Structure formats: C-alpha cells, structure tokens
Amino acid sequence: MDNKESLTIQLNDIEYQVEPGQMLIEVADDNGIEIPRFCYHKKLTTSANCRMCLVEVEKAPKMLPACATPVMDGMKVWTKSPKAIAAQKSVMEFLLINHPLDCPVCDQGGECDLQEIALGYGADQARYQEKKRIVKDKNYGPLVATEMTRCIHCTRCVRFGVEIGGIAEIGGTGRGDHMEIGTYVEKSLSSELSGNIIDLCPVGALLSKPFLYTARSWEMKSFPSIAAHDAVGSNIQIQTRNGAVMRVVPLENEAINELWISDRDRFSYLGLESDDRLTQPMVRNEEGKLITTDWQSALEAAVKGVQAVVNGAGGSALGAWTSPSSTVEEFYLLQKMVRGLGSSNIDHRLRQYDFSGQQEQRSPRLGITLPQVEQQNAILVVGANLRHEQPLLAHRIRKAALAGAEVSSVHPQGVVYNYALTQELAVDQLTPTVAAIAKALEEMGKGSELSGLSALTTNAVVEASHRVTAESLLRGDQALVLLGGLAYQDHNQSVLYALADAIAVMSGATLGVVTEGANALGGQLAGAVPHHGVAKQVVDSVGMDLGTMVEMPPKALLLMGIEAAEDLAEGAVEAIGQSEFVVSIAAFADEVSSRKADVVLPMAAFTETSGTFINMEGVWQSFQGVVSPKGEARPGWKILRVLGTLFNLDGFEFGDSESVLQEVKQACDAMESEGTDEEITSWVGPADWGNSSATAASGVAIYRGDALTRRSQPLQQSSLGKAEQHQHNEGATA
Ligand code: SF4
Ligand code: FES
C-alpha cells in the first residue's frame, strides 16, 4: 500500500493502515475481525438494510453500519464493545421477530448465516409473543425452492439479479411488515447463473430444489473438483453421502470463477443417476444383438475387431472420435494408441465442418487471463452465444461493459445479450460482416502488411456500423477480438479465423479463441487432432480430420464419450453406420451405439475418475474421482491403458493417471520453452473463402451440449431447458 495515501484507524484499539474509500467491514475482514452481517456481500453493491453490522465509532451519536461506513483518518472503532454488542443483539432480536425459527426442518440448517449468528447474538427466550407473519412461497421454477416466510429482506438475491445475472427478475414489493421478495410476475428464473442466489441467501429462504430434503449438510463430505461443461474450468465442490453425489456448489477461486458457477455446472450432476447409465460391457452377438459380458471378453472383442481391420486394410483404416470434454489423460492415451496402431485419424472437434485452416491456426486460447477480460476497454465478439457457451466468461465481459468497455458482437439472429452493446451486428452469415470490419480497418490504413488479406475483403461492403466497430477496437488500448463456438461451427471457420486474426493484428488487439467442451485446448495439446502430435509435434503424415472421416468413413471407429445422435456434425451418424467395426466407450447408452456399436465399454463419469482439464487461459487443473464408478464402469484412462497393452503397444504401463499427465506435461513444458506455440503476434495468413453462402450456425443449446447435461431433468425443465427442448423437437420434425 502507498503510505502517502494510506489512512490510520483504530479497530478494537489496534492501529491499522487502510486505503481511503474502504468500508469498515472490509478492513475488519482483511484483518480477521469478525463482524456479523446479512445484507453485505463482497461481490454486491452495499444496501445496508439489515443493520446487523452495527459498530461503535468514536464521536458518532449512534451505532454505524460497518458495511456502509467509510474509513476516516484517526477513526476509532469498536466492534465488540458493550454498546456494539447490545446494538447487534437488538437487531438480531428484531430480525427473528418474524422468522419462523424452524431450523430442525430447514434445509439450510448447519450452513445458515442466520442460525450461526443467532447462536452468538440471539437471546435464548423470545419476548415477542404476537403472531408471526407468513409469506406465501413463490414458484421460481425447478432449480430454486422458496420458503419466503424465512426471508429477512436482505436483498442479496435482488442485487444479484441486477448486478451479476444481468436480468432483474427478482424484486421487493410492499413496505415494512408487508414487504415480500419475489419475481414481479410469477415465473421461473431464466438466468443461466440463477443457482447462485441459493448460496447468497443468508437464511433458508432460497434453496436448491433438486437437493431439497435429501441430505443434511453435516452428513456430506466435500471434495474439490473442476466443472466439466465449458472452458472456464470453474472450481466446484462435489458433496457426497454414502458414495453418491448429493450436491455441487462453487469453490471460490477469484482468478477463475470468483465465487459463482453456472446452473449447468451446478445441476448437471442430476444426470449421473440416469437410468441409461452404462454399467456393464457389451458385445454384439452373431444375431446382431448387444449382450452384456465381462470386461475381459469385451476388451478382447474390441482388440480383435480393430486388429482385424488394421491387419487387413492398414492403420489408416482406423479412426477415433472423442469428446472435447475428455480429460488430458484420455486424449493423450487415445491418440497414443491410435498412432501406435498406425493411424493419425483422430479428432475431438465434433461439431466443426471446415478444417482447411487447421495447420495455421493456434490452439484455442483466450490469450489473456479471465480477470484481465474485465480490464479490456474494447471487445469484439465474433460468432458466439457466450451466455450459453461460456456463461462465466460472458459475465466477465459484462463486467467490462458495465465498467465502460465498448463491446461489439457479430452473431447469428437470436443471440441475446444482457447489457447494451456498442454495435450489435445480428446477421444471417458471419463472414461478410467480419470481412467488412477487416476492410474498414484496411481503409483506415492498418492492413498494409497483411499480404493476401485483400483477397478476403475485396467483395466486402463497408457500412457505418463496421467502421464504428473498427474504430472502437482502435480506441481501446486493451482490446480483445474473441472468436467463439459458433464461428467454429461455421462452414467458413478458416476464413473467419483468418479475418478475426487480421482484425486483431490491425487493431493491436489480442485474438482470443474459445470453443466448445471443457478441454478443447487440452485436446490440442495432448495431440487428439490429426495434424499434429502431443505438444504440437510434427507428424509424419497428417491424418483425416472429422470432416474427412465423415466423407470417407474409416473401416474401424473408436468413439469415446460421445452420444452420436446429439454430439456430432451433420453426416457423422451416417458415417458411423458405414464403418465395419465400431467400439463405443461411453458413460451413457445412446441410440446410435445401440444400433451400430460392436463393442460397448462403460466409462466412468467425471465425478468417478481422476483427470485434468486445461481451461481457456491455459491453466491445467487436475481433479480426483469422488465416488466409485457406477456398476462395472471404469475410468476412461484405465480402459485406454488396458486396450493399449492388449494391442501390445509400448508405453502403456501407467500405474496412475498422474504418470500419464506427467508425460504430457513434460512434452508441453518443452514446447513452451522452445516457444513453438501460442505467440499471438502475426497474422496466420489467407485462407480460401470456401462456402461463402453458409448460413451462420445457431449453435448448441446451453443444456444440450453433452450427455450428462441432457440427462439432468431439472435443467431440462427449467425455462431455458424447455425453450431449447421445444426448438430441438421442432428441428427433429422439420
Ligand atoms: S430471499 Fe434470501 S437473499 Fe433474498 S432477500 Fe430474502 S433473505 Fe435475502
Ligand atoms: S451487513 Fe451492514 S447493514 Fe447489513
């Protein structure tokens, strides 16, 4: 701290140097001095309405709320003086007047701020003998349960909606004793972050509906883990009882997810116990039926079938498709096995169509850290529905926008932002608009060094909106061009990438890339792509990407973590149908595998296996399995280790997943020390403008992106889930 600017205050007779503008409660928190509070929350604006944080301040005629009292030089404050304690106890008594005191039947029991603070500041006998008020519960939908009689009107949930969620869905009506908190019109919450109000509510008024009355907080064990649905890598706690996952809550990590998680990360665990979990290995018998068998027989059948194809048609007749949410260890072992068998036909870019720029493109990284996103003063989002793709990255960008950043977006129709954009370019095709922004920068004299760019921009028509967007990037001394998942699903992905890269170079911005799944960057670094090996090692021959494999289906196909009917680009299901031998390693039954797979190997879900995800910033985060795999399912890395050994391949003698990780890490550390990856300084170069009339992809709905999320009934029944289900069904019948 700069001493010239610091102030000196006394807190409980001890001197502290503090920063001007700090509130007393912040100084107390920084120095481990406990002040009770209900309405104050460090991530929300101050409302100072509960008065629980009253403290004694020298020369002040009354007790002052510590959350709303700024420090002043020479101030003397007592948090535990007789006067302060008496004030705090009075407030506690007042708050408990209308509280039902139903802790024994309240789900918040054992983790309730009110219960805990009442122990310290409450009286053992109530003086209030009159009737307590009763408030009718509100229906917030399938994710959040309400017991509004318990509400103490702290307004944390209201402020969360306005300040963090970006949707003012909850508010207070009435005054005094008649005040009620609720949605203005009775309706389900629609924010993708709505579950965070459960954690924020300091009493048992807002609760997890799916978790309601299933376990008490003290019965559960908590394990740290990493969320498996997007590239943020949110830190979570998985809470278990008797070997079953009971609940998922956030784990605070200011550098990654602060203390929030998306509803997808919070409630997807409810799909774990789905009836169609695969629990036993299966092989297809001579009558064409899948029958359950033991592991040894299933593994031998898989090896025999693949080996027969490889022996007959060569290694290149083998292909492997894996989920972008596979772990680093799974990606690595799968590519090692496929390459060991003489093939480079491996891909995890399941919904991509255009791979023509893959050799030039860098791995999908944000290019800056998540906290740095908030410091950007100009952002151009190209081809993304960020609130659905990466909800907590969208939240960081919203924070930047609210702090004054100019945010522009080129996206397909139907993408909804929860703040005002500088330029909203909702279009039918992404490429012409992105080309026009690039051309606007060229016309400003910025593109002279990018040879080949004019070939991409020559037909672009520059309008005022494109110039405004270009100018806003030029104005920003910290600017970000962000290419999202919809751009990756576009039939012109390579052109979009080249144009976005050119815009970044011309405007001095960072190019950030975020694509689908929890670990797309891990997939690239671990070598689960056809054009390079682990740590971007050059391969002797480039294998077939997913698009080419769809056109020329490999005779033998390994599928890992894929529900084919939902997770793949168009045409891929038909390609599976044309393969002669298919092995599916998956956690859930799927209609295509049931019909087509010759061997089905049941795989553990992410809560049941150890592994590592690399988030969009490039942060490696490992996690452990917290419950046993269901039935006879096995962790993916173990299945691959055994398969590799049965194929008589070298280098599969791993005792644990950590040793697999070490092998990948060593290769990646060597790559980074050689600087062969990710230096975002120069344009990747021109690409052919392929299918120029391609309609922009509408993307994958927020609760339909992976097999686990699709099986979480509360998510599917939420207002977002229902709207998506409706669209999905319409698409299926169209
Ligand atoms: S419902 Fe909970 S968070 Fe919302 S105002 Fe009431 S006590 Fe506060
Ligand atoms: S915490 Fe300070 S008034 Fe509520």
PDB file of C-alpha atoms and ligand atoms in Angstrom, residues 38-39 44 49 99 108 133 140 145-148 150-160 170-171 179-182 197-207, ligand 1:
ATOM      1  CA  PHE A  38     -26.572 -10.428   6.400  1.00  0.00           C
ATOM      2  CA  CYS A  39     -27.052  -7.970   3.568  1.00  0.00           C
ATOM      3  CA  LEU A  44     -22.571  -6.989  -4.479  1.00  0.00           C
ATOM      4  CA  ASN A  49     -30.548  -2.581   5.184  1.00  0.00           C
ATOM      5  CA  HIS A  99     -38.525 -15.601  11.352  1.00  0.00           C
ATOM      6  CA  GLN A 108     -30.159 -24.560   5.322  1.00  0.00           C
ATOM      7  CA  ARG A 133     -46.257 -13.111   9.620  1.00  0.00           C
ATOM      8  CA  TYR A 140     -39.045 -19.867  -9.087  1.00  0.00           C
ATOM      9  CA  ALA A 145     -37.045 -23.712  -3.956  1.00  0.00           C
ATOM     10  CA  THR A 146     -38.501 -20.915  -1.832  1.00  0.00           C
ATOM     11  CA  GLU A 147     -39.590 -20.669   1.809  1.00  0.00           C
ATOM     12  CA  MET A 148     -40.317 -16.961   1.840  1.00  0.00           C
ATOM     13  CA  ARG A 150     -37.837 -17.211   6.303  1.00  0.00           C
ATOM     14  CA  CYS A 151     -36.762 -14.226   4.182  1.00  0.00           C
ATOM     15  CA  ILE A 152     -35.140 -11.357   6.107  1.00  0.00           C
ATOM     16  CA  HIS A 153     -35.236  -8.937   3.120  1.00  0.00           C
ATOM     17  CA  CYS A 154     -31.506  -8.630   2.855  1.00  0.00           C
ATOM     18  CA  THR A 155     -31.966  -8.139  -0.935  1.00  0.00           C
ATOM     19  CA  ARG A 156     -28.847 -10.099  -1.849  1.00  0.00           C
ATOM     20  CA  CYS A 157     -30.887 -12.114  -4.374  1.00  0.00           C
ATOM     21  CA  VAL A 158     -32.378  -8.936  -5.816  1.00  0.00           C
ATOM     22  CA  ARG A 159     -28.975  -7.303  -6.216  1.00  0.00           C
ATOM     23  CA  PHE A 160     -27.509 -10.484  -7.697  1.00  0.00           C
ATOM     24  CA  ILE A 170     -36.446 -10.652  -8.534  1.00  0.00           C
ATOM     25  CA  GLY A 171     -37.514  -7.613  -6.568  1.00  0.00           C
ATOM     26  CA  MET A 179     -42.560  -6.400   2.168  1.00  0.00           C
ATOM     27  CA  GLU A 180     -42.180  -9.517   0.050  1.00  0.00           C
ATOM     28  CA  ILE A 181     -39.331 -10.671  -2.161  1.00  0.00           C
ATOM     29  CA  GLY A 182     -40.280 -12.452  -5.369  1.00  0.00           C
ATOM     30  CA  ILE A 197     -28.826 -16.967  -5.257  1.00  0.00           C
ATOM     31  CA  ILE A 198     -29.095 -20.201  -3.269  1.00  0.00           C
ATOM     32  CA  ASP A 199     -25.556 -19.666  -1.948  1.00  0.00           C
ATOM     33  CA  LEU A 200     -26.099 -15.947  -1.446  1.00  0.00           C
ATOM     34  CA  CYS A 201     -29.293 -16.225   0.597  1.00  0.00           C
ATOM     35  CA  PRO A 202     -28.121 -15.993   4.221  1.00  0.00           C
ATOM     36  CA  VAL A 203     -31.196 -17.836   5.506  1.00  0.00           C
ATOM     37  CA  GLY A 204     -33.172 -20.823   4.266  1.00  0.00           C
ATOM     38  CA  ALA A 205     -35.485 -18.793   2.034  1.00  0.00           C
ATOM     39  CA  LEU A 206     -33.829 -19.839  -1.239  1.00  0.00           C
ATOM     40  CA  LEU A 207     -32.769 -23.461  -1.514  1.00  0.00           C
TER      41      LEU A 207
HETATM   42  S1  SF4 B   1     -34.743 -14.491  -0.242  1.00  0.00           S
HETATM   43 FE1  SF4 B   1     -32.812 -14.680   0.895  1.00  0.00          FE
HETATM   44  S2  SF4 B   1     -31.373 -13.484  -0.342  1.00  0.00           S
HETATM   45 FE2  SF4 B   1     -33.401 -12.874  -0.994  1.00  0.00          FE
HETATM   46  S3  SF4 B   1     -33.903 -11.110   0.251  1.00  0.00           S
HETATM   47 FE3  SF4 B   1     -34.725 -12.884   1.318  1.00  0.00          FE
HETATM   48  S4  SF4 B   1     -33.152 -13.473   2.754  1.00  0.00           S
HETATM   49 FE4  SF4 B   1     -32.199 -12.130   1.271  1.00  0.00          FE
END
